[in-house]
mmCIF file of C-alpha atoms and ligand atoms in Angstrom:
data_model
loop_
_atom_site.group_PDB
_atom_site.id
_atom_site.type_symbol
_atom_site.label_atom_id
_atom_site.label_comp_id
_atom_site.label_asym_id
_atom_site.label_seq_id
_atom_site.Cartn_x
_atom_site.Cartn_y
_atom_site.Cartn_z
ATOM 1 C CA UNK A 1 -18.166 26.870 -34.945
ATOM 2 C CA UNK A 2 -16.108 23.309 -34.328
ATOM 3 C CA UNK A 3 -14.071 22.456 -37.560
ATOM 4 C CA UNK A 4 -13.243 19.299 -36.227
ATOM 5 C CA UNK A 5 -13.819 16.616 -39.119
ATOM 6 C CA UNK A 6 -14.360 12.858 -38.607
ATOM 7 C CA UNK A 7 -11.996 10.713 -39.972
ATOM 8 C CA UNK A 8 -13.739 7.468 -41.830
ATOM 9 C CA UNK A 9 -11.745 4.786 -43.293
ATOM 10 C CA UNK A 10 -13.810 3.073 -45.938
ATOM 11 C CA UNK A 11 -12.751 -0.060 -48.594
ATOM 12 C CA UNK A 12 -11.669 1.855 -51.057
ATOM 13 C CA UNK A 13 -12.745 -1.347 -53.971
ATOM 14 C CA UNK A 14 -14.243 -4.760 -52.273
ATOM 15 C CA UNK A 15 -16.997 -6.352 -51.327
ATOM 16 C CA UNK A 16 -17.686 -3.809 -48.245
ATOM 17 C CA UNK A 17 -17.684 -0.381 -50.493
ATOM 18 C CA UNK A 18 -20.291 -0.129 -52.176
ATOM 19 C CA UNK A 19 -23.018 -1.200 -49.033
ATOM 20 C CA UNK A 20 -20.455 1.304 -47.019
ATOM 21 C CA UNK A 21 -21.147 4.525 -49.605
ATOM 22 C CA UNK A 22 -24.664 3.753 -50.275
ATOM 23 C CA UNK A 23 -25.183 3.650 -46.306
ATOM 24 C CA UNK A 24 -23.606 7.413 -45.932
ATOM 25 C CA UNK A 25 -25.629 8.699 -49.139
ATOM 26 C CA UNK A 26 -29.049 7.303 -47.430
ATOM 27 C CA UNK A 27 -27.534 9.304 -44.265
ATOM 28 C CA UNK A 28 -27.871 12.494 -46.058
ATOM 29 C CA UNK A 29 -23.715 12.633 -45.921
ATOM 30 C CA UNK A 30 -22.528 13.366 -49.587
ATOM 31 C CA UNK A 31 -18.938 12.700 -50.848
ATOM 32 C CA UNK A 32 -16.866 12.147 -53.878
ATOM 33 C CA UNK A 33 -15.480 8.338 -54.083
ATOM 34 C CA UNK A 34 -14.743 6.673 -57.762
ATOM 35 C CA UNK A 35 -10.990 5.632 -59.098
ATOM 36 C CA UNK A 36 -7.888 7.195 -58.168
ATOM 37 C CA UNK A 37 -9.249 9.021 -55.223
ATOM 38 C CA UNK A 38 -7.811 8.438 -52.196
ATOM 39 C CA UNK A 39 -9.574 10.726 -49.795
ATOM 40 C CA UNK A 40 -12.090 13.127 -49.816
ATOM 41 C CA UNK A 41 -14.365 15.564 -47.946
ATOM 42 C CA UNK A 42 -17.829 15.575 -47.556
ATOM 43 C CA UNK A 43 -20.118 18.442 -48.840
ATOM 44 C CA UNK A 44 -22.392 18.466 -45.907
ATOM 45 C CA UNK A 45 -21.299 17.041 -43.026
ATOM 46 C CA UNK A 46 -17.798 17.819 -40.769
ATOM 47 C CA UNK A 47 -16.566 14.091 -42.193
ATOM 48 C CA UNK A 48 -13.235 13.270 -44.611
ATOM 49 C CA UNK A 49 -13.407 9.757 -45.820
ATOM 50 C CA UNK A 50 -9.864 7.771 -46.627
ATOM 51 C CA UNK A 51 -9.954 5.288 -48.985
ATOM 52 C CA UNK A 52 -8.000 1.934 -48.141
ATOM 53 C CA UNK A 53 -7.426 -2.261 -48.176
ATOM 54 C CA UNK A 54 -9.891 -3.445 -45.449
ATOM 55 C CA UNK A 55 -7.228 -5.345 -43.693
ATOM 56 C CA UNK A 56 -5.275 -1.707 -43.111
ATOM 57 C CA UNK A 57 -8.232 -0.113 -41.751
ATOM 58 C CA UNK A 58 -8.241 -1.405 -38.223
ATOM 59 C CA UNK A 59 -4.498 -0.473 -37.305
ATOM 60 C CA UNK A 60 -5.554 3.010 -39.021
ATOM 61 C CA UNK A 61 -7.983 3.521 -36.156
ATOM 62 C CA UNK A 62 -6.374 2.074 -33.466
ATOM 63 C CA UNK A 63 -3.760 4.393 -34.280
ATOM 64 C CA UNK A 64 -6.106 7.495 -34.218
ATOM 65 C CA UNK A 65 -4.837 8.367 -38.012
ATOM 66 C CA UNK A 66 -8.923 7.336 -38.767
ATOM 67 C CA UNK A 67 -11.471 7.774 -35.834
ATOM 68 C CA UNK A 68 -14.284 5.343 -37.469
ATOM 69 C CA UNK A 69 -14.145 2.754 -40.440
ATOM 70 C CA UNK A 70 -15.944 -0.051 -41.586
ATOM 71 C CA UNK A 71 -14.948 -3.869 -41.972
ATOM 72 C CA UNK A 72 -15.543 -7.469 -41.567
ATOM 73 C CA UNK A 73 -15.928 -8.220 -38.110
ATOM 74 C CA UNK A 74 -13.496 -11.072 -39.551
ATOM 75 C CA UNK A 75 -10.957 -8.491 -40.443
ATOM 76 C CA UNK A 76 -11.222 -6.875 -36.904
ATOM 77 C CA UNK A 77 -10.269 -9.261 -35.144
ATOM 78 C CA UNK A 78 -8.138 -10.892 -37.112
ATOM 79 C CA UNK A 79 -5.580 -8.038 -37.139
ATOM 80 C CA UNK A 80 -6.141 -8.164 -33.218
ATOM 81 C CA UNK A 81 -6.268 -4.422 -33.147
ATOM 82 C CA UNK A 82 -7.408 -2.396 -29.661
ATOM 83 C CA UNK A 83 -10.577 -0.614 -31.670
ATOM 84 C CA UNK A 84 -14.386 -0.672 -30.603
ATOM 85 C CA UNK A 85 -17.344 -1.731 -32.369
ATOM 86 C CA UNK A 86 -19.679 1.165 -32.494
ATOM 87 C CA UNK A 87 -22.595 -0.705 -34.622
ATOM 88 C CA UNK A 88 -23.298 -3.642 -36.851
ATOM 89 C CA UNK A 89 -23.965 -2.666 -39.785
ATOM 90 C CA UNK A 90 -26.435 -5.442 -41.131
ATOM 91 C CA UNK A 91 -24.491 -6.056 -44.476
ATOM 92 C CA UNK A 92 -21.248 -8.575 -46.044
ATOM 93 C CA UNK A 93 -22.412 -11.090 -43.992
ATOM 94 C CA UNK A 94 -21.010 -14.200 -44.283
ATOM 95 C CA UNK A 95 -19.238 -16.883 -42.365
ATOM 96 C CA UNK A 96 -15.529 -18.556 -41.567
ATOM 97 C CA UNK A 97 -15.703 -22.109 -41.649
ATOM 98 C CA UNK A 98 -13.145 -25.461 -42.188
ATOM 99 C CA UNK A 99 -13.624 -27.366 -45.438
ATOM 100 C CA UNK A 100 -11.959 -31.196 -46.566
ATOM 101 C CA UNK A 101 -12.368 -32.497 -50.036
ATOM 102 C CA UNK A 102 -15.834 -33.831 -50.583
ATOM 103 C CA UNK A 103 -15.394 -37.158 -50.965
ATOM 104 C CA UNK A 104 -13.800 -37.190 -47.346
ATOM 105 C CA UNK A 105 -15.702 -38.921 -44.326
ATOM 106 C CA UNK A 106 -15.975 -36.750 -41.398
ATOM 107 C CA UNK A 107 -17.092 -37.598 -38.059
ATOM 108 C CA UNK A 108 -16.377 -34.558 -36.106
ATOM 109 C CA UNK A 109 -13.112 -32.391 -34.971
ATOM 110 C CA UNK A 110 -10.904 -34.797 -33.623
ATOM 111 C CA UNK A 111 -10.711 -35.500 -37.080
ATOM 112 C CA UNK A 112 -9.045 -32.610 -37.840
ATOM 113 C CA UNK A 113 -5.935 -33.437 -35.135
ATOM 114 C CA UNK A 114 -2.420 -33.055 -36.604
ATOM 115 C CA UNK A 115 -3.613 -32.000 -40.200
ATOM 116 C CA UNK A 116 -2.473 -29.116 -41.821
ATOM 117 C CA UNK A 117 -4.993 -26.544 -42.423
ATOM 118 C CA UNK A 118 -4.398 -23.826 -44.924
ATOM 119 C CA UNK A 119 -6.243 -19.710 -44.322
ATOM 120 C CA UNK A 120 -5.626 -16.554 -44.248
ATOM 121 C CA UNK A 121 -7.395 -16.430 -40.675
ATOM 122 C CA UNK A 122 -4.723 -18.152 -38.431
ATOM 123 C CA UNK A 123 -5.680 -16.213 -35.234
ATOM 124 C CA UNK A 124 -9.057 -16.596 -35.525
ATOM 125 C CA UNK A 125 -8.899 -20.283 -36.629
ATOM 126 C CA UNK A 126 -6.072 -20.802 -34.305
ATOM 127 C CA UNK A 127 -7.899 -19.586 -31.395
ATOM 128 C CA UNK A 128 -11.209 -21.489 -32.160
ATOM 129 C CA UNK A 129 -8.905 -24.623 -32.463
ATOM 130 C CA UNK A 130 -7.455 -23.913 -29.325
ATOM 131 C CA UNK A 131 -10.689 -23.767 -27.365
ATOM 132 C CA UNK A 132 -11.520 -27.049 -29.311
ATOM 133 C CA UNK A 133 -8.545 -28.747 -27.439
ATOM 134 C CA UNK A 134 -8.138 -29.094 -31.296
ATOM 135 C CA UNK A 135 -4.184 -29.838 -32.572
ATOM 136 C CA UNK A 136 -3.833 -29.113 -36.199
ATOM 137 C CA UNK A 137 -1.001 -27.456 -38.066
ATOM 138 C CA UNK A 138 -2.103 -23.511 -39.194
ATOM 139 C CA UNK A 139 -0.508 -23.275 -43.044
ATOM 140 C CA UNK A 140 -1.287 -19.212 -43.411
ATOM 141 C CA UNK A 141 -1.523 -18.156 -47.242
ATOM 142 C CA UNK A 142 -2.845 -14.736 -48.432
ATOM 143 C CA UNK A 143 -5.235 -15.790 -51.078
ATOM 144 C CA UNK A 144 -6.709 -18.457 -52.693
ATOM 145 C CA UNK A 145 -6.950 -20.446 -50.048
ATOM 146 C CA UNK A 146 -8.972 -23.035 -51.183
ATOM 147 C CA UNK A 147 -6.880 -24.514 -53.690
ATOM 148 C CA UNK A 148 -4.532 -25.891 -50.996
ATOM 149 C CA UNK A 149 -6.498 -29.388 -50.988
ATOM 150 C CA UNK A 150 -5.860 -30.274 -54.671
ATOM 151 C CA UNK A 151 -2.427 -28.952 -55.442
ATOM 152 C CA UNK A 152 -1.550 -31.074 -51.777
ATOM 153 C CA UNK A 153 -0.463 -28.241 -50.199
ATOM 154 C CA UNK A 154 -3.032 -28.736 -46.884
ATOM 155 C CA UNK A 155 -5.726 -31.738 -45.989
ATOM 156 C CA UNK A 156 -8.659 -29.124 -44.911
ATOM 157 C CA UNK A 157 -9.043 -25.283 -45.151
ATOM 158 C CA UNK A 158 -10.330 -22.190 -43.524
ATOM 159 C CA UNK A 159 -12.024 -19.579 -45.397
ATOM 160 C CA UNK A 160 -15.261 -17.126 -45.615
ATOM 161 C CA UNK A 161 -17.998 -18.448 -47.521
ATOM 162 C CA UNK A 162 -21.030 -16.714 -48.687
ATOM 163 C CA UNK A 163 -23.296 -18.495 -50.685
ATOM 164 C CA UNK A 164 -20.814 -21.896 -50.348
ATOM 165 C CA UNK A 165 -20.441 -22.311 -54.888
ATOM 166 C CA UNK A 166 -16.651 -21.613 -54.160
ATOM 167 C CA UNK A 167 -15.907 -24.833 -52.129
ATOM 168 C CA UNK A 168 -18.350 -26.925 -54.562
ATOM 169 C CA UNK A 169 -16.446 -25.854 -57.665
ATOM 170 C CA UNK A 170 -13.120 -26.557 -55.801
ATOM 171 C CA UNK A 171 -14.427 -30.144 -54.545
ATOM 172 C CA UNK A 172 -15.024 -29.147 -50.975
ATOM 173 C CA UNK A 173 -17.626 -29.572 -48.607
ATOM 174 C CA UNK A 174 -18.103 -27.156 -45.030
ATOM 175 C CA UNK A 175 -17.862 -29.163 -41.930
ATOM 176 C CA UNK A 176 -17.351 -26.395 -39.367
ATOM 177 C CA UNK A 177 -18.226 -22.858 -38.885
ATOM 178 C CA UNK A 178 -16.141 -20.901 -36.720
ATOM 179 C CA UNK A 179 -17.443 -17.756 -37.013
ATOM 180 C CA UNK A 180 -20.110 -15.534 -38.423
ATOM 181 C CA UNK A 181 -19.468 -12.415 -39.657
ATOM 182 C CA UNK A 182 -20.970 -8.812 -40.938
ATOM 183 C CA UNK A 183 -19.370 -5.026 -41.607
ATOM 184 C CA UNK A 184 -19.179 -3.170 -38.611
ATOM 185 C CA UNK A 185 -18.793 0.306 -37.279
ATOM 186 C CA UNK A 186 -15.293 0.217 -35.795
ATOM 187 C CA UNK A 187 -13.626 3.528 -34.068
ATOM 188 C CA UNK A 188 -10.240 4.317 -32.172
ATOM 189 C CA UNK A 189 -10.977 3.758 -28.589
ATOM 190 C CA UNK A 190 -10.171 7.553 -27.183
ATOM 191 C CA UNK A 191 -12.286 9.691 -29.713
ATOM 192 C CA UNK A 192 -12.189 13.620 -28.444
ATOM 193 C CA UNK A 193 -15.643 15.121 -27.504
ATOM 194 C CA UNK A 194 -15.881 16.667 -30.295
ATOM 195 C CA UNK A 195 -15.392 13.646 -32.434
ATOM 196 C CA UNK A 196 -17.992 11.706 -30.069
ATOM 197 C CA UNK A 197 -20.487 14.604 -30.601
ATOM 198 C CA UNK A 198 -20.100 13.805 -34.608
ATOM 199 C CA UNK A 199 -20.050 10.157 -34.423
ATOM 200 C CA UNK A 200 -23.593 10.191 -32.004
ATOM 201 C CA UNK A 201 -25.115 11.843 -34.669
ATOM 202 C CA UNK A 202 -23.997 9.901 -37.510
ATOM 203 C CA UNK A 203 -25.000 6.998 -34.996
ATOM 204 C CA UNK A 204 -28.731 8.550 -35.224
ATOM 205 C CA UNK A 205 -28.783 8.361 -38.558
ATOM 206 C CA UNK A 206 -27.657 5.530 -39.292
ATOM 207 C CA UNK A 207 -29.770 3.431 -36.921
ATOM 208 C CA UNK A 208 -32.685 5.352 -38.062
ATOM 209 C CA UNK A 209 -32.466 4.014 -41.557
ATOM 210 C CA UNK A 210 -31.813 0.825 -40.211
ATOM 211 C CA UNK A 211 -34.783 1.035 -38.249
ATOM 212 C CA UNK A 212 -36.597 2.016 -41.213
ATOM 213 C CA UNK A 213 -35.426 -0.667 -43.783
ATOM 214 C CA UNK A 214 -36.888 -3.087 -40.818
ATOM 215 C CA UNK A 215 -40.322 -1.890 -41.036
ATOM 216 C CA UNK A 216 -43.114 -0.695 -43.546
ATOM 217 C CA UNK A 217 -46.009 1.987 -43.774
ATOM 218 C CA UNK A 218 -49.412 -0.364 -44.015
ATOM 219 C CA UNK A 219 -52.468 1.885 -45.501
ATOM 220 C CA UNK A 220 -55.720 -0.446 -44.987
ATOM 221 C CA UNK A 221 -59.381 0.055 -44.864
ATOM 222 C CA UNK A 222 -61.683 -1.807 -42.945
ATOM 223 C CA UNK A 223 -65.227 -1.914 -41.876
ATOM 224 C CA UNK A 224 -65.776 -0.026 -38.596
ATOM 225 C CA UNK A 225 -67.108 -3.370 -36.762
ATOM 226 C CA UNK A 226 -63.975 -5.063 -37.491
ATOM 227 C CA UNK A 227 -61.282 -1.786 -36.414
ATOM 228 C CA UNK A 228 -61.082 -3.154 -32.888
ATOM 229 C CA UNK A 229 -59.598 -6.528 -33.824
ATOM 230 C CA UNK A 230 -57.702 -4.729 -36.771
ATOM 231 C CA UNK A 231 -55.538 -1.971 -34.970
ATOM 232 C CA UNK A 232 -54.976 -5.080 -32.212
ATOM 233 C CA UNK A 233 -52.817 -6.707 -34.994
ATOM 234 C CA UNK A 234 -51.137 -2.897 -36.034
ATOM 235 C CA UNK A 235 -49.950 -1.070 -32.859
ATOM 236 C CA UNK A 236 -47.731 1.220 -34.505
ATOM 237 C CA UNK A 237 -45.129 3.700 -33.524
ATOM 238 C CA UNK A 238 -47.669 4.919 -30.802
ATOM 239 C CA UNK A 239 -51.231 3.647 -32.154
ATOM 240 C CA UNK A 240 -52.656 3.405 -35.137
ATOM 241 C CA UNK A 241 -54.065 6.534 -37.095
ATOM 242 C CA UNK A 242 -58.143 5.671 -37.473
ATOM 243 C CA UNK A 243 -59.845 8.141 -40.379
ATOM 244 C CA UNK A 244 -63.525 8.077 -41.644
ATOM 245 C CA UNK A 245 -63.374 6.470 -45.342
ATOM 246 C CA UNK A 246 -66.096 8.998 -47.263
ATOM 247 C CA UNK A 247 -68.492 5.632 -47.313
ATOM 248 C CA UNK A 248 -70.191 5.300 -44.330
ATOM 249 C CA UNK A 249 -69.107 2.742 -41.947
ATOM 250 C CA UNK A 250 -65.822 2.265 -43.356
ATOM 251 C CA UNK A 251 -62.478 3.869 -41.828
ATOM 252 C CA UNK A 252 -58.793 4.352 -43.303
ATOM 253 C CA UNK A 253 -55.974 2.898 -40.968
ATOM 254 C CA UNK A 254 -52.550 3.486 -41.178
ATOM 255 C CA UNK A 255 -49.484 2.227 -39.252
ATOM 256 C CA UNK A 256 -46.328 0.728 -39.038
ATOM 257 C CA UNK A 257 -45.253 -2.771 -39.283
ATOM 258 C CA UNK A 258 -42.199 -4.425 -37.926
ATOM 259 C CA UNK A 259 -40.637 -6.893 -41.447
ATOM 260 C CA UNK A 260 -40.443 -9.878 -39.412
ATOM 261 C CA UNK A 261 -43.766 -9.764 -37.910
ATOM 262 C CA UNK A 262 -45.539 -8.601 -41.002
ATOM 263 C CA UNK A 263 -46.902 -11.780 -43.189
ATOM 264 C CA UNK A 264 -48.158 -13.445 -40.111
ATOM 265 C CA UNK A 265 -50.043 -10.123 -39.229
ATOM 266 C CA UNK A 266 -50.976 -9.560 -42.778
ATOM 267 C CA UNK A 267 -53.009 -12.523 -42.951
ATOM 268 C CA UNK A 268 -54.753 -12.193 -39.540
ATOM 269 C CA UNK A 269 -55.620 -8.774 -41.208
ATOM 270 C CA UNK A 270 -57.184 -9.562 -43.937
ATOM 271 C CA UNK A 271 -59.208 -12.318 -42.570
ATOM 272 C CA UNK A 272 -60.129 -9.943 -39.661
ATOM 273 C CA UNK A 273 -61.722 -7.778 -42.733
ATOM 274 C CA UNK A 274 -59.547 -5.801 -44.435
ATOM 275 C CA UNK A 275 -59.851 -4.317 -48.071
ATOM 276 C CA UNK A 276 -57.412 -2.810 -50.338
ATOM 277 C CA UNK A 277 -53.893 -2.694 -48.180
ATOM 278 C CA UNK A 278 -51.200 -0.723 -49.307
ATOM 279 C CA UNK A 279 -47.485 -1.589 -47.987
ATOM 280 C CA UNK A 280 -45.169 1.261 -48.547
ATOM 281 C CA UNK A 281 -41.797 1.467 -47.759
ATOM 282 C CA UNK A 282 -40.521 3.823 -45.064
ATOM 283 C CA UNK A 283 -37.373 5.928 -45.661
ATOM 284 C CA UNK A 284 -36.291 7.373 -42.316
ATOM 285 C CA UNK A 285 -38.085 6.057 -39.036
ATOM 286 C CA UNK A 286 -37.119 8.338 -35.939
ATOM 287 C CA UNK A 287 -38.001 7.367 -32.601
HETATM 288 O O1 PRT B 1 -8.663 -5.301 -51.582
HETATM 289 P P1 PRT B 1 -9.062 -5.450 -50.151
HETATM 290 O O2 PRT B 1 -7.975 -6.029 -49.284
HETATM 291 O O3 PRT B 1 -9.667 -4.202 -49.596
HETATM 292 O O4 PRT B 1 -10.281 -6.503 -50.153
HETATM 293 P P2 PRT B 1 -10.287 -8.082 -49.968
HETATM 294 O O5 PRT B 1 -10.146 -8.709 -51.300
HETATM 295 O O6 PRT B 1 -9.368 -8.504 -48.869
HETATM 296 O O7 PRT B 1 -11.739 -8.297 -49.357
HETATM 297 P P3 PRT B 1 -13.149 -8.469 -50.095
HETATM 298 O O8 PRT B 1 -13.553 -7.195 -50.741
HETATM 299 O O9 PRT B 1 -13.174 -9.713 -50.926
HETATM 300 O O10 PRT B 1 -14.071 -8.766 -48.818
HETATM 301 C C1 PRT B 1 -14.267 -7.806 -47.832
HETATM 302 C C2 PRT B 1 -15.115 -8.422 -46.711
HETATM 303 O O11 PRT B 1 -16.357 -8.852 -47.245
HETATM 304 C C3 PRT B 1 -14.544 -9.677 -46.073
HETATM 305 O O12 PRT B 1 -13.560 -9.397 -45.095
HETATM 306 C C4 PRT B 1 -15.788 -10.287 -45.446
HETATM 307 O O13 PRT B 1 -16.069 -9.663 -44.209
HETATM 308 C C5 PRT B 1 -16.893 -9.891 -46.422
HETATM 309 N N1 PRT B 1 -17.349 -10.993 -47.311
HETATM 310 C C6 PRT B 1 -18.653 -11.315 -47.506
HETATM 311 C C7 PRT B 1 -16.604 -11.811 -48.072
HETATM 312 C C8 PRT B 1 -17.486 -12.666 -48.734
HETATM 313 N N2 PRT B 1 -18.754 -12.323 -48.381
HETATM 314 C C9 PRT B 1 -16.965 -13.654 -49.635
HETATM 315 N N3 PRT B 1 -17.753 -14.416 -50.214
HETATM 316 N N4 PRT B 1 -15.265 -11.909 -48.262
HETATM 317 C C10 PRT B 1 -14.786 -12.827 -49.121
HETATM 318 N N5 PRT B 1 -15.571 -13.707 -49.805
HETATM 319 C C11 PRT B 1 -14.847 -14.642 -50.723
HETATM 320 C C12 PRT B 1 -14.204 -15.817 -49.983
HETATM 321 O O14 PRT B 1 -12.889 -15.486 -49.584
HETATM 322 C C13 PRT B 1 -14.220 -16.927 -51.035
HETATM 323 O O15 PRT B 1 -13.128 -16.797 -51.929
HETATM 324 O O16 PRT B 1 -15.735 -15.230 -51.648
HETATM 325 C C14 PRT B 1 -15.481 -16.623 -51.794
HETATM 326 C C15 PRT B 1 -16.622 -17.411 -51.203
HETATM 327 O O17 PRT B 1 -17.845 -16.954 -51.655
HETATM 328 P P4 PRT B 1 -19.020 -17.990 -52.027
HETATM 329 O O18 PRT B 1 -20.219 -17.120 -52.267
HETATM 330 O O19 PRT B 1 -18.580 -18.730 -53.241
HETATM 331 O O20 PRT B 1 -19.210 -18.880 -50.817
HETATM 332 ZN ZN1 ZN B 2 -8.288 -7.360 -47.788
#
C-alpha cells in the first residue's frame, strides 16, 4: 500500500479557515486543527495539513514543501507564484477595488493620474493600472490601508471589500473594482502520480458536495392528470421517480432541483397542481 501523504497548506487563523476545515470535514477527511498546532495528520485519509499565514502558502507550494493549499485568488497572484488552480472553492469572496474620500467628485480613471494610491496589492493594482494606460504612484503598506486618506498619507486606496461598511466608516466611497476574488484550490505545478491519484479523489469529493449544496431533493404529490406537465418542470438526475400515492389517482414524485432554477419552477409547480412539497436538502450528489 502507497504511504504517500498529501501535503495541504491551510490558514492556520483568518477569514479562509474555518470555510477551509468545514469543507474537508463535509469530505469525510478528519483532522485535528485548534491553537498551537501547527500541523497535523488526518485520521482517515493519506493527507497532513500545515497550518500557516495565507500570504506564505503560495511560495509553500510552488516550492513543493505543500502540494495543495487554499487562498484568496487575491493572495495567489499577488505573490506571483508559478502554482495552479485546481478548483474554486465557492467561499471568501469578495472584491479589490480603488476608493477616494467621499466627498470627492469622480468622473472616471484619468482621474486617478499622478495620485498616490496606498494597498497592500501593488502588483495586482499596478498591473490593472497599467492596462488602464493609468499613471498613479503605488504607496504599498501592509495593513490598514484605508486610513491613508485621512492621516494624508495617499489621495485614493486599494483594498478588498466585502460587504463595503469599512470604507463608509473611514469616509470612503468605491469607484473601481479591479478584481473579484474567492478561495481557491491551489497546488505545486509537478505533483507525483501518486499525489495526483490523491488529489483526483479529494477533487471528487469536493465537487460532489459542491454539487450538492447547489441543488435540493423536491418530494411532491400531484394528481395523475397533471404528472405530465409536473415531471416537465423536474427532470432530475435522470427522470423523475413517479409512485402511486395509496389514494387513487394521486402519485408521489420525487427529484432533484438545480438552486438557481428552483423558485421559478416551484411556482409553475404548484400552479400545474401540486400538493404538499417537501424541499430537502441533499448532502452528497454523485454523478
Ligand atoms: O493572518 P493571515 O495573514 O493568515 O491573514 P490575513 O489577515 O492576511 O487575511 P484574512 O484572514 O483577513 O483574509 C484572508 C482572505 O479572505 C483574503 O485574502 C481575501 O481573499 C478573503 N476576504 C474576504 C477578505 C475579506 N473578505 C475582507 N473583508 N479579506 C479581507 N477583508 C478585510 C479588508 O481588508 C478590509 O479591511 O475586511 C475589510 C473590508 O470588509 P468590509 O466587509 O467592511 O467591506
Ligand atoms: Zn495574510
Amino acid at each position: 500500500m502507497s504511504t504517500t501523504l498529501l501535503r495541504v497548506a491551510l490558514q492556520k487563523s483568518g477569514r479562509l479557515s474555518e470555510d477551509s476545515y468545514q469543507l474537508f470535514k463535509e469530505c469525510g477527511i478528519r483532522f485535528d486543527y485548534g491553537t498551537g498546532k501547527l500541523k497535523s495528520v488526518s485520521s482517515n485519509f493519506p493527507a497532513e495539513f500545515l497550518f500557516l499565514r495565507d500570504d506564505d502558502i503560495p511560495g509553500y507550494v510552488e516550492d513543493g514543501v505543500a502540494d495543495l493549499g487554499i487562498v484568496g485568488e487575491n493572495v495567489a497572484v499577488e505573490t506571483g507564484r508559478q502554482v495552479q488552480t485546481v478548483h474554486k472553492l465557492g467561499f471568501s469572496k469578495c472584491r479589490l477595488s480603488i476608493a477616494i474620500p467621499r466627498g470627492e467628485v469622480y468622473n472616471g480613471l484619468s482621474d486617478l493620474e499622478g495620485k498616490n494610491i496606498a494597498t497592500s496589492y501593488p502588483r495586482l493594482l499596478g498591473d490593472y493600472l497599467a492596462g488602464e494606460g493609468v499613471k498613479a504612484h503605488i504607496h504599498q503598506i501592509s495593513g490598514s490601508v484605508e486610513i491613508a486618506p485621512s492621516i494624508g498619507l495617499a489621495e485614493a486606496v486599494c483594498d478588498i471589500v466585502s460587504s463595503g461598511s469599512t470604507l463608509l466608516s473611514n469616509g470612503l466611497k468605491e469607484v473601481e473594482t479591479i478584481f473579484r476574488s474567492e478561495a481557491i484550490m491551489i497546488a505545486h505545478t509537478d505533483l507525483n502520480a501518486d499525489k495526483q491519484t490523491l488529489l483526483n479523489k479529494l477533487l471528487f469529493r469536493i465537487k460532489s458536495v459542491q454539487t450538492a449544496k447547489f441543488n435540493k431533493y423536491i418530494v411532491l404529490n400531484a394528481p395523475n392528470n397533471a404528472l405530465d406537465k409536473i415531471t416537465a418542470l423536474l427532470p432530475g438526475m435522470k427522470s423523475p421517480t413517479v409512485m402511486p400515492l395509496a389514494i387513487k389517482g394521486w402519485s408521489s414524485v420525487h427529484s432533484v432541483l438545480n438552486e438557481n432554477e428552483f423558485w421559478e419552477n416551484i411556482e409553475a409547480i404548484r400552479a400545474a397542481g401540486a400538493e404538499g412539497i417537501l424541499v430537502i436538502p441533499i448532502e452528497k450528489m454523485i454523478y
